[in-house]
Each structure stands twice: as C-alpha cells, then as structure tokens.
Short mmCIF file of C-alpha atoms in Angstrom, two decimals:
data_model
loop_
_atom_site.label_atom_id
_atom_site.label_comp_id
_atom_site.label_asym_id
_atom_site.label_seq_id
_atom_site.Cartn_x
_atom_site.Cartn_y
_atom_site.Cartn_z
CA UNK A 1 -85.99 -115.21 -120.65
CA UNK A 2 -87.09 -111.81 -119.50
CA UNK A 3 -85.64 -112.32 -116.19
CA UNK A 4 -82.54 -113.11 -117.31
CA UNK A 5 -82.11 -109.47 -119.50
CA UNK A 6 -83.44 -107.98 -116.75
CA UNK A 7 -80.91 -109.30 -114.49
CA UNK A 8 -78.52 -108.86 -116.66
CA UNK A 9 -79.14 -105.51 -117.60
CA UNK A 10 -78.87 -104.51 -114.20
CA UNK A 11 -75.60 -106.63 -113.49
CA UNK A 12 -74.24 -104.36 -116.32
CA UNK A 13 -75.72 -100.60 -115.13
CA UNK A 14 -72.66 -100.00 -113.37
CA UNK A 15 -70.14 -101.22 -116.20
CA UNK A 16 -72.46 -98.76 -118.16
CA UNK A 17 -72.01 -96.07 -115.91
CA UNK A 18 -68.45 -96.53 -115.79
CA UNK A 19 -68.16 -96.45 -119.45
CA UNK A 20 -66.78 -93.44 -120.95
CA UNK A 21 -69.94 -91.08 -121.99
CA UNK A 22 -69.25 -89.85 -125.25
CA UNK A 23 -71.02 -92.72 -127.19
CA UNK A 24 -73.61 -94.27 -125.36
CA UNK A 25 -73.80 -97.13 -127.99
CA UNK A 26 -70.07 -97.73 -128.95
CA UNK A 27 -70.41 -101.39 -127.65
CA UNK A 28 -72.87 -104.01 -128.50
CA UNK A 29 -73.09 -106.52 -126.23
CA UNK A 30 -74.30 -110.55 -127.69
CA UNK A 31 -74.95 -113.63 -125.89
CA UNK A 32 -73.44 -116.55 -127.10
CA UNK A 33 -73.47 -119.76 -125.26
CA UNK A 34 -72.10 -119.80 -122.07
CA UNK A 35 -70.10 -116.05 -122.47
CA UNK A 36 -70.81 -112.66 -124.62
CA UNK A 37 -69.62 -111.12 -127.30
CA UNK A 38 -68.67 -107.71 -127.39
CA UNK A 39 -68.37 -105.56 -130.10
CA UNK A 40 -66.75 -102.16 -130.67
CA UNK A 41 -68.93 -100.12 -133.23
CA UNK A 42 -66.62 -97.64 -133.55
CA UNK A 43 -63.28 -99.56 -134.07
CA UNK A 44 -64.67 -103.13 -134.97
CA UNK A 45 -62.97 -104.77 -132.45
CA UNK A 46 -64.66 -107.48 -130.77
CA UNK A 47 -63.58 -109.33 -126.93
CA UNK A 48 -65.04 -112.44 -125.51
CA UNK A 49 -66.69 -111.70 -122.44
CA UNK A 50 -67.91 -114.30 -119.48
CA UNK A 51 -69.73 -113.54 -115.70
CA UNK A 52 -67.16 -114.48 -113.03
CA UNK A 53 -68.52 -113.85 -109.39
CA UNK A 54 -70.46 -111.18 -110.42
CA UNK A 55 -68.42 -109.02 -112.67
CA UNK A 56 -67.71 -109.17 -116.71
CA UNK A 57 -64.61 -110.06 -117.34
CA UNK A 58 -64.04 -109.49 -121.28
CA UNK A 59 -60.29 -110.59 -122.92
CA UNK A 60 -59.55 -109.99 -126.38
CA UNK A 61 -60.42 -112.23 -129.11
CA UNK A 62 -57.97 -114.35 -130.48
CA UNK A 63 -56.93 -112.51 -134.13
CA UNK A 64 -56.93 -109.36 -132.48
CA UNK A 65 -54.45 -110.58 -129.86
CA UNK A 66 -52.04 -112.06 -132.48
CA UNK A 67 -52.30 -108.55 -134.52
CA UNK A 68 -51.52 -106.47 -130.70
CA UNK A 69 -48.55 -108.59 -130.38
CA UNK A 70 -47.48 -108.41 -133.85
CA UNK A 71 -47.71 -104.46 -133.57
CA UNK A 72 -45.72 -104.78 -130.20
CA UNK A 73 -43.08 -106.60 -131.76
CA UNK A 74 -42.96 -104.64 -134.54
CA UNK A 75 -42.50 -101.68 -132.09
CA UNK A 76 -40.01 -103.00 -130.47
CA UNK A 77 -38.26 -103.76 -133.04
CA UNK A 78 -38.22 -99.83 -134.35
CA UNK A 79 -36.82 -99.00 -130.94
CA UNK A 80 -34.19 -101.40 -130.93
CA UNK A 81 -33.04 -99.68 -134.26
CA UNK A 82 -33.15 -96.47 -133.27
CA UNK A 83 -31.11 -96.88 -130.34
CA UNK A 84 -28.42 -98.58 -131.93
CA UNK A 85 -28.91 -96.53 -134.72
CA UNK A 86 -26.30 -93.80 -133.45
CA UNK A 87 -29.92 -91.49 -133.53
CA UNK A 88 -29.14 -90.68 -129.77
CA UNK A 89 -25.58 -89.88 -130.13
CA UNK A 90 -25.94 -87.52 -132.88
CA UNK A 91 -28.46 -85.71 -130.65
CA UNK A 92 -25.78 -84.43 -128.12
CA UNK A 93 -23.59 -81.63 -130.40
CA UNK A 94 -19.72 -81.99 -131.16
CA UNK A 95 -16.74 -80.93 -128.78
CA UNK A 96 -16.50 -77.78 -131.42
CA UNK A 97 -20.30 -77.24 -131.54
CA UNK A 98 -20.04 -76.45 -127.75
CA UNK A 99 -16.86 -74.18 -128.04
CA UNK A 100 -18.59 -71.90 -130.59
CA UNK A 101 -22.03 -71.87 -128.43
CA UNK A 102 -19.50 -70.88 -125.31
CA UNK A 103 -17.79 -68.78 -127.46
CA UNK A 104 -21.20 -66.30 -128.86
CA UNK A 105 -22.23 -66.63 -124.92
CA UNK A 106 -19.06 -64.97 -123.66
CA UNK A 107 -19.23 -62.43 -126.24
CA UNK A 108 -23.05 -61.55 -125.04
CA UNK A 109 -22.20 -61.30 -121.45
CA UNK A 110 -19.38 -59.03 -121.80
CA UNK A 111 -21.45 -57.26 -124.16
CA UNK A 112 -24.27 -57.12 -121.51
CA UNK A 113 -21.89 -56.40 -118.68
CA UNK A 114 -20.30 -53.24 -120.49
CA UNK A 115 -23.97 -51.61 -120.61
CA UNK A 116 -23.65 -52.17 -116.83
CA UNK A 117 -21.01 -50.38 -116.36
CA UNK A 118 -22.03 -47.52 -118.62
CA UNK A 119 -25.57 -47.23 -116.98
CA UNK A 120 -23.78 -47.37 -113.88
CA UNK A 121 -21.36 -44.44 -114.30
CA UNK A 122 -24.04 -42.26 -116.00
CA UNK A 123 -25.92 -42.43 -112.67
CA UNK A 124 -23.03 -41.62 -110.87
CA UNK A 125 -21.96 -38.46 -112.79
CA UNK A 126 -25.85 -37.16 -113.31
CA UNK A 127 -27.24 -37.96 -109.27
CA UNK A 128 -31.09 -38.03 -109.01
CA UNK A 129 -31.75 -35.08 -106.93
CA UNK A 130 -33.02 -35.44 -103.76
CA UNK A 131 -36.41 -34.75 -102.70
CA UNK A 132 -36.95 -35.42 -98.99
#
C-alpha cells in the first residue's frame, strides 16, 4: 500500500507543480476503485479522475456537467435576445444625431482656425528681433 502512495505521489509532483500556487491545498485528491476523485475545496466542485498512460486525466462529474451546459444554454440564449433585441442598432446614433455632432465640430474648427490666423498676423506685424 505504501508503494502505491508513493508512486503515486510522485506520478502527481508535476501536476502539483503545475498547479496554480496560491492554495497549495485547493484540491483533495480520493481513491475510489479503479479512478479518483477530486475535489475542489474552494468551489465544491468535484471531477472524476483515472491514470491513462501515465498522466491524470480528470472530466467533470456528471451533475456538474448538466448544470455547465444548462448555464451555456442559458447564455446563449441571453445573446440571442440581445442581438435581435434592436440593442445593437440603437447603439449607432440617428442620421440627425450625426448632423448636429458635424455641425458643433465645424463650428470648433473654424473657431480654432480663426486663432490661427490671429496668432499668425500678430507675429507678422510685431517681428521677433533678430539676434545673430
């Protein structure tokens, strides 16, 4: 019995390693029968684990894959709502929405552009003068 947690244990040292390293002891790991339970500590869920060639290979157990997919579908479902919702179309803004925005933007740069012009006649009627 000892040999086998000792080989064990060191089949798993590198799917330890590999583990994220903020909790150590998240999982628990169980034999049972021919495969291994494992368990989650911090979110309770729990995978059904066996040894093929060499590695663990762990799939979810079965109520927790019927609650994934339900959440998938349940997803999907949202999406499919808010697409046909009209959510996207009211994103882009109305043919009159985008006159007004042109509108306040021409009124800036010809705002803008008559500084220009001032700035640029003041230097030419008061010339630096020259020192070299």
């Amino acid at each position: 019995m000892k040999v086998l947690v000792l080989t064990l244990a060191i089949g798993l040292l590198p799917l330890a390693a590999a583990a994220t390293d903020a909790d150590a002891s998240r999982f628990q790991l169980e034999r049972s029968g021919d495969h291994f339970v494992r368990l989650d500590r911090q979110t309770g869920a729990m995978s059904i684990c066996q040894d093929k060639d060499g590695a663990l290979v762990c799939r979810m157990a079965a109520d927790e894959r019927a609650a994934y997919e339900d959440e998938l579908d349940r997803l999907s479902e949202r999406v499919t709502k808010l697409e046909q919702g009209g959510l996207v179309q009211r994103a882009l803004p109305s043919d009159a929405e985008i006159d007004r925005s042109i509108s306040i933007m021409e009124r800036m740069m010809k705002s803008f552009m008559g500084m220009v012009k001032e700035l640029q006649s003041e230097d030419k009627a008061n010339p630096l003068p020259q020192k070299t």
